Each structure stands twice: as structure tokens, then as C-alpha cells.
Amino acid sequence: TSVCLQGSTTGSAPPLADTVIEEVDEEEQNNIKPPAALPPQPELAEPLNTGSAIQRAAGPASPAAASAPPAAGPSSGSPAQQPEMREEQGLKTLRSIVSLGEPMKKYRAFEELGRGGFGAVYKALDTSTGQQVAIKIMSLEEMSEELAVNEILVMRDSRNPNIVSYLDSYLVDTELWLAMEFMDGGTLFDVLSAVSLEEGQIGAVCRECLQGLHFLHSRQVIHSDIKSNNVLVGMDGSVKLADFGLCAQLSPERSKRSSSVGTPSWMAPEVVRGEAYGPKVDIWSLGIMGLEMVEGEAPYEREARPRVFELIERNGPPKLQNPKHHSALLRDFLRCCLQADEDRRWSAQELLQHPFVTSGEPASSLAALITSAKQELEDWRGDACA
Ligand code: 3AM
């Protein structure tokens, strides 16, 4: 039955937007530091989903991903490292982070929740506490060690009510097992595919995500892949940011990032143009996620990637299809997020004071909505399996 459930979920949902890494800027490789008090960590060079990766043949920034970038860390001027060396370094870092022991003994009752290019996510029970957990099993043959390291470290060091909690991690042969808090409502993407949100509920989701983003940004961390697929919800109405593989840690010496990473329809214009950028790229993506909540999908989502980039660059901020159907507060909130000029775009802290956000419903009021979305999805899956 579970196979049927999974198959029907994929079949009934709109096409998933692929995360991509376009280019990793070489200078950034040298300068972006790993999160404070953590072992030196190389910056990303590989996509989360290798199958969906695209590398820009030409662009304003250097094609660093293809040119054996040097390791990040204290020796920022170090010579370029071969990919194998970076892989080895990534593996070494991973070994120093993960727990020893056998996760197959620590957890039981595995049930697949979903799959991605990285591997799969399972629900399981912690045998010692009886607590439900989610375990993301990533194949290190399919993805880089660096992405895995990134995901673990950012999650582990970002304890916040609006960020999915890290529990534990293990290396099992060529797989990385990442145990995290189980979010029983699934992704916001799933919720949106089943139910429509009222403005007060959209305000609540935005507030919760902004709280998570404010936490990350105040620690100079850019998420870089904010979208409804990467926001998890709980049946109690909780809303949390997830998927930290593409995060970047900025530092006083390097206050901008240049790697073109993210998911095309959600990318800010400065990312598309290959310019140096800061945490406000996440605010643009949040604005696009706002449009997902209002219109059901992100702008240009069905277009081919090169066309998406062209449209983002050419059209500036995307527009609501029927602006008059929405309140002035919602329109103003989206306008503040979707400013093409980064300096005019509001920060997470500023947006938390925006009346659309402050007048949003309490998160607990999302519980009923998430329950009915879950029910709707289960009914669809039941029908598809019948
Ligand atoms: O494929 P779907 O959308 O049904 O909800 C996430 C997604 O399900 C789920 O795993 C699938 C692939 O990402 N997932 C990921 N992390 C989770 C977590 N911490 C999770 N479900 C619950 N808790």
C-alpha cells in the first residue's frame, strides 16, 4: 500500500520545482566561512539533486563549480583543491560530526514519507524514547559530502521554534542518515495542493517563516532555497523552515555571496544576474512563496529554466493575476518582499512589523486547515490506490 501511496502522491501533485546550483563563485569558496565554532567546511559545489543540476556555460561570475574550487576555511588563500580532495575533506568533516552507533538499532518501524534526488525521508520511532522522528537518508554517491555537511551543521546550530530541529546523524556505508524532528503535517507545498489559504492564514505562515529567517539572517546565514517544498508544517499549526543544504554563512570579511543557487522561479533578480547578494534573496523567495499561497503556484513555474531567468530579469517583480481580489495589506506586503532593488526590499526584521504580518492569525489557527489538507490528500491517495 505504501508504494501505491507514494506513487499516487507524486502523480497527483503539480510538477516539483527542481533546486539547482548554477555556479559557485570561486572567490566565495575562499571567503565564506563555516558557521562559527564549527570545523572548516568547504562551500558547495554540487547540487542537492544531481539529476536536475544545471551549470551556466557563461555568465558574469566565474564558472567556479567546474574549476576545482579551493576549500573554504581559515586558509582563505589556499591553492585550488581537486574535486577528489574536496570530497575527501567533506567526508572527513562528516565523520567528525556524525554519531557513532547503529541507527537501525536506535530507530524502528520505518515508513517512507517521500523521495527526492538526495534519497528518501522515512518516519521512524526512537526505540529508547518512543518519539516519532523523520530520517533523511542521503546517498553520498548521489550528492556531495559538502551539501550533506552543510545541511547538518546549519540545522544543528539553528535551534529555533521556526526551524526543523536536528536530532542526530550517522554514516552508514555510503549513506548519511539525518534524524530530525518529525513534522506530521508534511510540506506547505502539499497543503497548498489540497486547500486554499485565507489572507489571515497566509499572514500567519509568512510570520512564522519570517521568524525563522530573522533568526538565520541575524546569524548571517542565507537559506537560499525558500519555497513551499522547503517549509514543513505540524498538525498543531507549527510552521518551520527545512532543507538547509544550500545555506551559506557570511562573515564580516565577506558580507555577500555570489554562487547562483536556488530554484529558478523563486530566485531573486540579483541571483539570476550572477551578482553578489545578501540575505534579502530569501525575502524575495518568501514573496514568491506568498504568490504560491495566493495563486496556487509560483510565477513562470511551468516555463523552461532559461525562459524563467529571462522573465525574472526582464519583467521585474511578478504581479498578482487579479490584484483587486486581494486586500491592500497583502498587496503591500508582497510589494515590500518583491522589490527588484535589494536595498528597497524589506528585511525579515522589518517585515515582522508589517501590518499584514502582525494582523495574521495565530499559528495554532492553521491546525484545522492542515488537518483538512491532510485528510484531502489521504482521500486522493486512497482513490488513486483503489
Ligand atoms: O513527498 P512529500 O511532499 O509527501 O513532507 C516531506 C516530503 O513529503 C517529507 O519527506 C518528503 C520528501 O522531502 N519530510 C521531509 N522532512 C520531514 C520531516 N522532518 C518530512 N516529513 C516529516 N518531517
PDB file of C-alpha atoms in Angstrom, residues 254 256-258 270 274-278 342:
ATOM      1  CA  ARG A 254      32.584  38.558   3.265  1.00  0.00           C
ATOM      2  CA  LYS A 256      27.895  38.892   0.197  1.00  0.00           C
ATOM      3  CA  ARG A 257      27.570  35.603  -1.644  1.00  0.00           C
ATOM      4  CA  SER A 258      27.899  35.106  -5.413  1.00  0.00           C
ATOM      5  CA  GLU A 270      20.392  39.634  -8.320  1.00  0.00           C
ATOM      6  CA  GLY A 274      25.029  36.449 -11.133  1.00  0.00           C
ATOM      7  CA  GLU A 275      25.693  39.430  -8.852  1.00  0.00           C
ATOM      8  CA  ALA A 276      26.916  39.338  -5.262  1.00  0.00           C
ATOM      9  CA  TYR A 277      23.957  39.128  -2.914  1.00  0.00           C
ATOM     10  CA  GLY A 278      22.946  39.018   0.735  1.00  0.00           C
ATOM     11  CA  GLU A 342      17.746  44.759  -2.841  1.00  0.00           C
TER      12      GLU A 342
END
